[in-house]
mmCIF file of C-alpha atoms in Angstrom:
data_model
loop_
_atom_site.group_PDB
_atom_site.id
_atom_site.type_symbol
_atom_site.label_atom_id
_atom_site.label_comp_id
_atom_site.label_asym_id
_atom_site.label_seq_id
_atom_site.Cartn_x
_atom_site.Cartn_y
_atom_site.Cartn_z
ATOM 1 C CA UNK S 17 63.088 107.976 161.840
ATOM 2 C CA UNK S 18 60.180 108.171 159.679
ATOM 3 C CA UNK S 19 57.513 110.661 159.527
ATOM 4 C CA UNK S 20 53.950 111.226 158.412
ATOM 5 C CA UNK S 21 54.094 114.591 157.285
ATOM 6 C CA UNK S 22 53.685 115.602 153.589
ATOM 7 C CA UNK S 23 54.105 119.188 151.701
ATOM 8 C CA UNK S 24 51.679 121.428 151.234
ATOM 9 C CA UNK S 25 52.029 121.600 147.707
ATOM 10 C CA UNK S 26 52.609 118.038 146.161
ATOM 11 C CA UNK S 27 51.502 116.048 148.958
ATOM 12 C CA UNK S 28 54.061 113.759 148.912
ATOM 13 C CA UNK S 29 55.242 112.070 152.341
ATOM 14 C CA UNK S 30 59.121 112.625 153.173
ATOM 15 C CA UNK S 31 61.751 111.305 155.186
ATOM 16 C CA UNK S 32 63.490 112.769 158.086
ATOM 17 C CA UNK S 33 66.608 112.366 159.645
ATOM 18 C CA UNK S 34 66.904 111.036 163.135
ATOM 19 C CA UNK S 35 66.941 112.940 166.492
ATOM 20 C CA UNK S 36 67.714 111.646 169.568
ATOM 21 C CA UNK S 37 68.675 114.973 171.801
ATOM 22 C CA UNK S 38 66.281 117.941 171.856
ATOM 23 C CA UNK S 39 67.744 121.050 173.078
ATOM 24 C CA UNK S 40 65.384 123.269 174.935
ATOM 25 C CA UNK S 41 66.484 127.026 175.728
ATOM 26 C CA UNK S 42 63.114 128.469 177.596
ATOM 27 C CA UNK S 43 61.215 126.130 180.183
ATOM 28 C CA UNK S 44 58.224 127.878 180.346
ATOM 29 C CA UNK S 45 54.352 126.094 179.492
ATOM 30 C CA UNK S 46 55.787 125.160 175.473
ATOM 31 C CA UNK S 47 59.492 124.431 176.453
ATOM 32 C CA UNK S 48 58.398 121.887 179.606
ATOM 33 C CA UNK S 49 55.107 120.883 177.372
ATOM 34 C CA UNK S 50 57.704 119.381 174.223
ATOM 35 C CA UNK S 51 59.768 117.983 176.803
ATOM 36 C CA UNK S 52 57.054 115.870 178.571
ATOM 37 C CA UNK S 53 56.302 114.866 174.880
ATOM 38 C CA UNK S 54 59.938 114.104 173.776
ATOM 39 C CA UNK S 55 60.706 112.265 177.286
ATOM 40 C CA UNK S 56 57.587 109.953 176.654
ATOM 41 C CA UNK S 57 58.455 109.627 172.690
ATOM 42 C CA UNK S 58 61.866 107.844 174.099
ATOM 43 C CA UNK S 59 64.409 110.871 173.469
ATOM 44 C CA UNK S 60 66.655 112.803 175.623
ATOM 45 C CA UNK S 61 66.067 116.529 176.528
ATOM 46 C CA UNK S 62 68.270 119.152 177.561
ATOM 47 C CA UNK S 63 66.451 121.830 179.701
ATOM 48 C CA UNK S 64 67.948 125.444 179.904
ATOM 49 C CA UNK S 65 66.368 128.698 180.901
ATOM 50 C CA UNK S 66 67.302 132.156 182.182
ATOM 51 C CA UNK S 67 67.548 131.712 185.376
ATOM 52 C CA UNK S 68 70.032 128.538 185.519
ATOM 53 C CA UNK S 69 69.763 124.831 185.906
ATOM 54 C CA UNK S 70 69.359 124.532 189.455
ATOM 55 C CA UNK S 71 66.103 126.460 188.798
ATOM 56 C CA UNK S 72 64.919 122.631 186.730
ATOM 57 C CA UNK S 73 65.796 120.476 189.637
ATOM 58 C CA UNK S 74 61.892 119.632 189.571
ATOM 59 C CA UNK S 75 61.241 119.428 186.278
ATOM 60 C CA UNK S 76 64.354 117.328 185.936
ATOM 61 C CA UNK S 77 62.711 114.548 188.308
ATOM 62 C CA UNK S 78 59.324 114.722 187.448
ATOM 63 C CA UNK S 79 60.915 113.939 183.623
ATOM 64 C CA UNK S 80 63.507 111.394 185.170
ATOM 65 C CA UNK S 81 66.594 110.094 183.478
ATOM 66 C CA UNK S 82 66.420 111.228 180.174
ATOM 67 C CA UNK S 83 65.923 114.790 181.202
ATOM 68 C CA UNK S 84 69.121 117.056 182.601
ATOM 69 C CA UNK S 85 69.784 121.108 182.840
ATOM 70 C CA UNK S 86 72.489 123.019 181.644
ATOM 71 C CA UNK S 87 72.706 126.487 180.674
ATOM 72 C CA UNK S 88 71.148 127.175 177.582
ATOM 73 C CA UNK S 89 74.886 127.335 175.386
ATOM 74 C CA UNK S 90 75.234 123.749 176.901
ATOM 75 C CA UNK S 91 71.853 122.665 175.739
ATOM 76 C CA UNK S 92 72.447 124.426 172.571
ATOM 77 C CA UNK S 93 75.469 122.415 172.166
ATOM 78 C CA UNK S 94 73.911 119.336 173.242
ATOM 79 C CA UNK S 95 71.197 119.212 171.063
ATOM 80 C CA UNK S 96 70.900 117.576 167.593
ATOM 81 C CA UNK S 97 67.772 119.660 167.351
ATOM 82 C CA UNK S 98 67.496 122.929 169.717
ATOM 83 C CA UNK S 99 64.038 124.322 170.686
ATOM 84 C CA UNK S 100 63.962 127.909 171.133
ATOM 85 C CA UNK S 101 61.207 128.028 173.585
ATOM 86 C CA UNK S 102 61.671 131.705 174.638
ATOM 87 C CA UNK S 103 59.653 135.312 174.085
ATOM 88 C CA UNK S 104 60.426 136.743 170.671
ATOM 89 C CA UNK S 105 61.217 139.751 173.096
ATOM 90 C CA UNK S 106 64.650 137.848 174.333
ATOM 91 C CA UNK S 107 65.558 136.148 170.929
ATOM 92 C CA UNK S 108 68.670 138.516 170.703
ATOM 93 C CA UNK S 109 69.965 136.479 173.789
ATOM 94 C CA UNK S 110 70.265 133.031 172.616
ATOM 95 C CA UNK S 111 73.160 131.735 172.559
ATOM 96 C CA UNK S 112 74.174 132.458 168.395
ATOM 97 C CA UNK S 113 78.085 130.933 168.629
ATOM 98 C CA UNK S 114 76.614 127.392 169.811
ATOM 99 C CA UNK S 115 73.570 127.380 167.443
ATOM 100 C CA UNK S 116 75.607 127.330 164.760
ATOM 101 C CA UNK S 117 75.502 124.945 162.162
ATOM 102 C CA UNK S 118 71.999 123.850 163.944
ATOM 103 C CA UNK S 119 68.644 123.116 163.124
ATOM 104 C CA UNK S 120 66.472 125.795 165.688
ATOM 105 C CA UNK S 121 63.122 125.168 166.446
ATOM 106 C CA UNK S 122 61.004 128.863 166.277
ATOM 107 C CA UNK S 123 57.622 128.748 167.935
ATOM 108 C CA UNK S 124 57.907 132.376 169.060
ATOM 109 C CA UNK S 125 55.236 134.706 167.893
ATOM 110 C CA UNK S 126 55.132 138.602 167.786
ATOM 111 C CA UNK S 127 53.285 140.509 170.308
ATOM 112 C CA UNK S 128 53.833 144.506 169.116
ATOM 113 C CA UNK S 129 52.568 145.495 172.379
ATOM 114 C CA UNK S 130 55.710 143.848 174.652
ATOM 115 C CA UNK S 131 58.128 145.282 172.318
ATOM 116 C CA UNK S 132 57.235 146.707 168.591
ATOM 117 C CA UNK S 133 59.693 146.169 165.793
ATOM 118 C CA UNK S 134 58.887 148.370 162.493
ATOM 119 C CA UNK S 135 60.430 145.646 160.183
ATOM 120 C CA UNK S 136 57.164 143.208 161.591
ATOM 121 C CA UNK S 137 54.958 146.105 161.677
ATOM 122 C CA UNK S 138 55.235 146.816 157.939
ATOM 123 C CA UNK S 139 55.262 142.977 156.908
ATOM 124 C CA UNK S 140 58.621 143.498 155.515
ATOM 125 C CA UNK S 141 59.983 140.302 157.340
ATOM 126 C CA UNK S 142 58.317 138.135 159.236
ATOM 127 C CA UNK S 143 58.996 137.017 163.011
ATOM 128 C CA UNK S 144 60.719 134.154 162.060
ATOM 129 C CA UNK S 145 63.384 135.817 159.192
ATOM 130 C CA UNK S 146 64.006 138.070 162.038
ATOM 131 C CA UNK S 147 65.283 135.301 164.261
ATOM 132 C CA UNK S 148 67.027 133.634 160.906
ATOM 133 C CA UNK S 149 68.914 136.860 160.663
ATOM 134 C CA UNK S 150 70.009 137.090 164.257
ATOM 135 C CA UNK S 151 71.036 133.684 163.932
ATOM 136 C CA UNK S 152 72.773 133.328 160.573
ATOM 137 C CA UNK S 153 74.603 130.289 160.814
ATOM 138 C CA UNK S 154 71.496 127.925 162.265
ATOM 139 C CA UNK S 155 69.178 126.491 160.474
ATOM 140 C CA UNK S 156 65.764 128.182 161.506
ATOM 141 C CA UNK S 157 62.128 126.359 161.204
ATOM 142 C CA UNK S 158 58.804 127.747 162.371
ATOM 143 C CA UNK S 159 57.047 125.508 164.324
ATOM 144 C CA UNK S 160 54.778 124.520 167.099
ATOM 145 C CA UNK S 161 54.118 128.294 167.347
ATOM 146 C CA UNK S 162 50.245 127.480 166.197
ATOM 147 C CA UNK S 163 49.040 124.615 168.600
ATOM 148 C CA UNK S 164 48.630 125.354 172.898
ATOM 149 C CA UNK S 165 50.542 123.160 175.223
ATOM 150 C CA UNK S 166 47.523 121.565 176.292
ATOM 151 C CA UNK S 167 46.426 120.425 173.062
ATOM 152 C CA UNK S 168 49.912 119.140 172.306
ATOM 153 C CA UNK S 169 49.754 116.606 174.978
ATOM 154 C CA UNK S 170 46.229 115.775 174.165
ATOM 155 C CA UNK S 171 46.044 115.400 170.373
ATOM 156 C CA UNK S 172 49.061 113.391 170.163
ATOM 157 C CA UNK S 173 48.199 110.243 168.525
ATOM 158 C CA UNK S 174 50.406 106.860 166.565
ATOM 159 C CA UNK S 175 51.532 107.044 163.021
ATOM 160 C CA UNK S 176 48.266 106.674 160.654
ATOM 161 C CA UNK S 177 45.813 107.195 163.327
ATOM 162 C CA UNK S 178 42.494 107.989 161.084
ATOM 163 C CA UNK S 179 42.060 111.243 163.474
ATOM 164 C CA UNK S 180 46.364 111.997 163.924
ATOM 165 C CA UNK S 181 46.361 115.929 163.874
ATOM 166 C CA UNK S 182 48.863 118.049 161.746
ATOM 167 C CA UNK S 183 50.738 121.057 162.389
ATOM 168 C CA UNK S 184 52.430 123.425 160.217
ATOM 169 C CA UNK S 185 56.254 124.181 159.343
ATOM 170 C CA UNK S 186 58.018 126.511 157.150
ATOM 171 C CA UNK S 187 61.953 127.097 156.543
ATOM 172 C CA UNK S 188 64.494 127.862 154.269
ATOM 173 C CA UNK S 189 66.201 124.887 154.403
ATOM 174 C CA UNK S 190 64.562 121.165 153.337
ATOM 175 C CA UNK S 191 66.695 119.396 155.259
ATOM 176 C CA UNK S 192 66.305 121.291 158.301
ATOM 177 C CA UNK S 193 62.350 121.067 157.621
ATOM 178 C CA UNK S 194 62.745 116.979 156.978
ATOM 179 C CA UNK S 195 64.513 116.782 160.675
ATOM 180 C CA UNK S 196 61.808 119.007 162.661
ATOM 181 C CA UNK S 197 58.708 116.964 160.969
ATOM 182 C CA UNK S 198 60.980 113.862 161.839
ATOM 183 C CA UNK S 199 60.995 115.168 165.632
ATOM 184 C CA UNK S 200 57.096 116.469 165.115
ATOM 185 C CA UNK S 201 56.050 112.597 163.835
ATOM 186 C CA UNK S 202 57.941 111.013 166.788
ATOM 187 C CA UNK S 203 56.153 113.209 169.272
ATOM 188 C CA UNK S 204 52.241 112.116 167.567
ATOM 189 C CA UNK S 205 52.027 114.617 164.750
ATOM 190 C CA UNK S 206 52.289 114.490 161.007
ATOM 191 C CA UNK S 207 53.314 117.801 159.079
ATOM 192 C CA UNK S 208 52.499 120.056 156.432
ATOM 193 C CA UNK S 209 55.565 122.324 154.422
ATOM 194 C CA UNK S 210 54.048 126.012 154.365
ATOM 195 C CA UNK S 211 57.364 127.038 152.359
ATOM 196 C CA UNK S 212 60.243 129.457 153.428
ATOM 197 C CA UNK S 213 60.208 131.678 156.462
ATOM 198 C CA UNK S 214 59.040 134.652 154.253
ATOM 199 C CA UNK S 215 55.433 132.478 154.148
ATOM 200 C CA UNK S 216 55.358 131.840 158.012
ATOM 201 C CA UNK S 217 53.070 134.643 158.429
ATOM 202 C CA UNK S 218 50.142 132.245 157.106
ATOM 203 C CA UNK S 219 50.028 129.867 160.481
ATOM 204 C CA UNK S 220 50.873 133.509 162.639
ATOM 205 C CA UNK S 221 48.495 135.021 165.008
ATOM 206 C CA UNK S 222 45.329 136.471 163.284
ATOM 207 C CA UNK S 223 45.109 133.738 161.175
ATOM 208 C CA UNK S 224 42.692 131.205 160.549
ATOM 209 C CA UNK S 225 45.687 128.705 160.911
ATOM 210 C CA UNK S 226 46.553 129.910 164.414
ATOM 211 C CA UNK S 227 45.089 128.124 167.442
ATOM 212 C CA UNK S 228 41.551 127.691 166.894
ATOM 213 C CA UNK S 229 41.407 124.902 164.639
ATOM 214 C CA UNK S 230 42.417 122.878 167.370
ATOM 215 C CA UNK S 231 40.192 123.807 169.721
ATOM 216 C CA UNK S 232 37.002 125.220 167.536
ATOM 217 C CA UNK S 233 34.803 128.331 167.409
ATOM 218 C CA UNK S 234 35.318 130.247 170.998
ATOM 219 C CA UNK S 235 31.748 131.586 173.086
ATOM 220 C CA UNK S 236 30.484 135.049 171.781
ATOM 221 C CA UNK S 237 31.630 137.958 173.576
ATOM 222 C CA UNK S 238 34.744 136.924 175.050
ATOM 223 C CA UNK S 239 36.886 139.554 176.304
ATOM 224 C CA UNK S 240 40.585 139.456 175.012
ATOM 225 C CA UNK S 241 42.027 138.025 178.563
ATOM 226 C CA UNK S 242 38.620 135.737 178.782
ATOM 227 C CA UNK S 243 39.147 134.716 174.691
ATOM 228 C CA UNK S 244 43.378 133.799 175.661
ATOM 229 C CA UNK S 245 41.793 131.613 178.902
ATOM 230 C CA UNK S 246 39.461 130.330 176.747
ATOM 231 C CA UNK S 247 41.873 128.815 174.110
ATOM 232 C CA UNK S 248 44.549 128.100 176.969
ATOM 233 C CA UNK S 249 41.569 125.414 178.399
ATOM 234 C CA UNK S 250 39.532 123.973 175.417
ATOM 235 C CA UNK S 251 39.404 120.451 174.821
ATOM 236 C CA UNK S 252 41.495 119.732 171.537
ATOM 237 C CA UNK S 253 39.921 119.352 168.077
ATOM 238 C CA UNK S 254 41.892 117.064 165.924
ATOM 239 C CA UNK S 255 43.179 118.564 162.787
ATOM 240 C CA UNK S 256 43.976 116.986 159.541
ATOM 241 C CA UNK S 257 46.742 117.791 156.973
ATOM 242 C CA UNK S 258 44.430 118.813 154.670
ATOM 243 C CA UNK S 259 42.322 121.026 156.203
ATOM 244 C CA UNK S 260 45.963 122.741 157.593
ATOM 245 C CA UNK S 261 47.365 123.101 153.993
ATOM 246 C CA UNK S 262 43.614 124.580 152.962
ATOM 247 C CA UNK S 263 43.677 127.235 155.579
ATOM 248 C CA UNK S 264 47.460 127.826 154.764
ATOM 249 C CA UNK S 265 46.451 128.411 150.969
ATOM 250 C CA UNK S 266 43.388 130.633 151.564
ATOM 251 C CA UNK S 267 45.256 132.805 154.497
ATOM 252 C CA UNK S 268 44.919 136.443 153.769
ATOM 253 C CA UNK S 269 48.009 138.572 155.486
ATOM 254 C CA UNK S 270 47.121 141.491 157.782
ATOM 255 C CA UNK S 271 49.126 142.991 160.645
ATOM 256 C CA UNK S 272 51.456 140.844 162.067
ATOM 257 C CA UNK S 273 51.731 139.923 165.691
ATOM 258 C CA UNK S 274 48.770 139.350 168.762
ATOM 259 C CA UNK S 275 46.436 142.096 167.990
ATOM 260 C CA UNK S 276 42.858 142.317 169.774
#
């Protein structure tokens, strides 16, 4: 597989490796949202959530054949890539033995006020090192944490579209970061390298990289539940690889997480 995504620093375009098996451990609005898009990309998906795959049975169908639902070690297992679709609250539960050797989608973000963690507080690591340290022997990359469900579906758009939007990726690992822009240019994306893990924090919440340039300036005087509905229901604002590498290089760190 080829992709369309280029690093944020020399601007080069890269190669990827090929996926043909997504792994998804959560099912909620981004876990079914990237399986509607891998399912109609032509790849298989492997649904898994807390509550056990009986609890997909109608996700299953409405995604037909290529979709199933196992447990979420099975989909771990099963997956050449694994999405970790989940709460950044629960990440300690995923299943570490079977990620192993993996490459693991993160598109978890912090909220202090669900459960605050001092490390994230103080900017000493960001979300996703945390999840890299809980799961050592994977390969972790931070991505499609930025861009809504809705506006995945509906910004999607063919290899060298003149208005294809980007989204961003870091990791530790190039190869890792080659196979998720691989999966992200198969799904209607290109991609743009923020670095390693430790510079995730400049596509995190309270950013200018976060959300809104795909959906543009909100209304005045939204309140924080009306600003969230707001975002959730926008119509999507393509995004180019440029622009997301120039709000990447001029993002200025502050707390971490959802703060209003």
């Amino acid at each position: 597989m080829h992709t369309g995504w280029r690093d944020a620093g020399t601007g080069k375009r890269r190669t990827a490796v090929s996926t043909t098996t997504l792994g998804v451990i959560g099912t909620g609005m981004v876990g079914a949202a990237v399986a509607r898009r891998v399912v109609d990309a032509g790849l298989n998906v492997v649904l898994s959530n807390s509550r056990g795959p009986q609890a997909l049975a109608a996700l299953v169908a409405e995604l037909g054949p290529a979709a199933r639902a196992a447990t979420p070690a099975e989909a771990a297992s099963a997956g050449d890539l694994v999405l970790a679709a989940v709460p950044l609250t629960a990440y300690e539960r995923l299943p570490r033995a079977e990620l192993v050797g993996k490459t693991v989608i993160d598109p978890m973000n912090y909220v202090p006020s669900y459960l605050p963690v001092a490390e994230l507080d103080s900017n000493e690591l960001t979300s996703s090192e945390l999840v890299q340290r809980r799961l050592a022997g994977a390969r972790v990359v931070k991505a499609l944490h930025s861009i809504g469900p809705k506006h995945l579906l509906e910004l999607c758009r063919p290899a060298g579209a003149p208005d294809r939007t980007a989204l961003p990726l870091s990791g530790d690992d190039a190869q890792a970061k080659e196979q998720v822009a691989g999966l992200l240019d198969v799904l209607g994306f290109d991609a743009v390298d923020l670095g390693p893990l430790a510079d995730s924090w400049r596509s995190e919440p309270n950013t200018a990289l976060y959300a809104l340039p795909y959906v543009g300036q909100p209304p005045s005087g939204l309140t924080p539940a009306d600003f969230v509905a707001w975002v959730q229901q926008a119509p999507g604002t393509p995004v180019s690889a440029a622009r997301i590498a120039e709000l990447a290089a001029t993002a200025v760190r502050g707390p971490a997480g959802f703060r209003f």
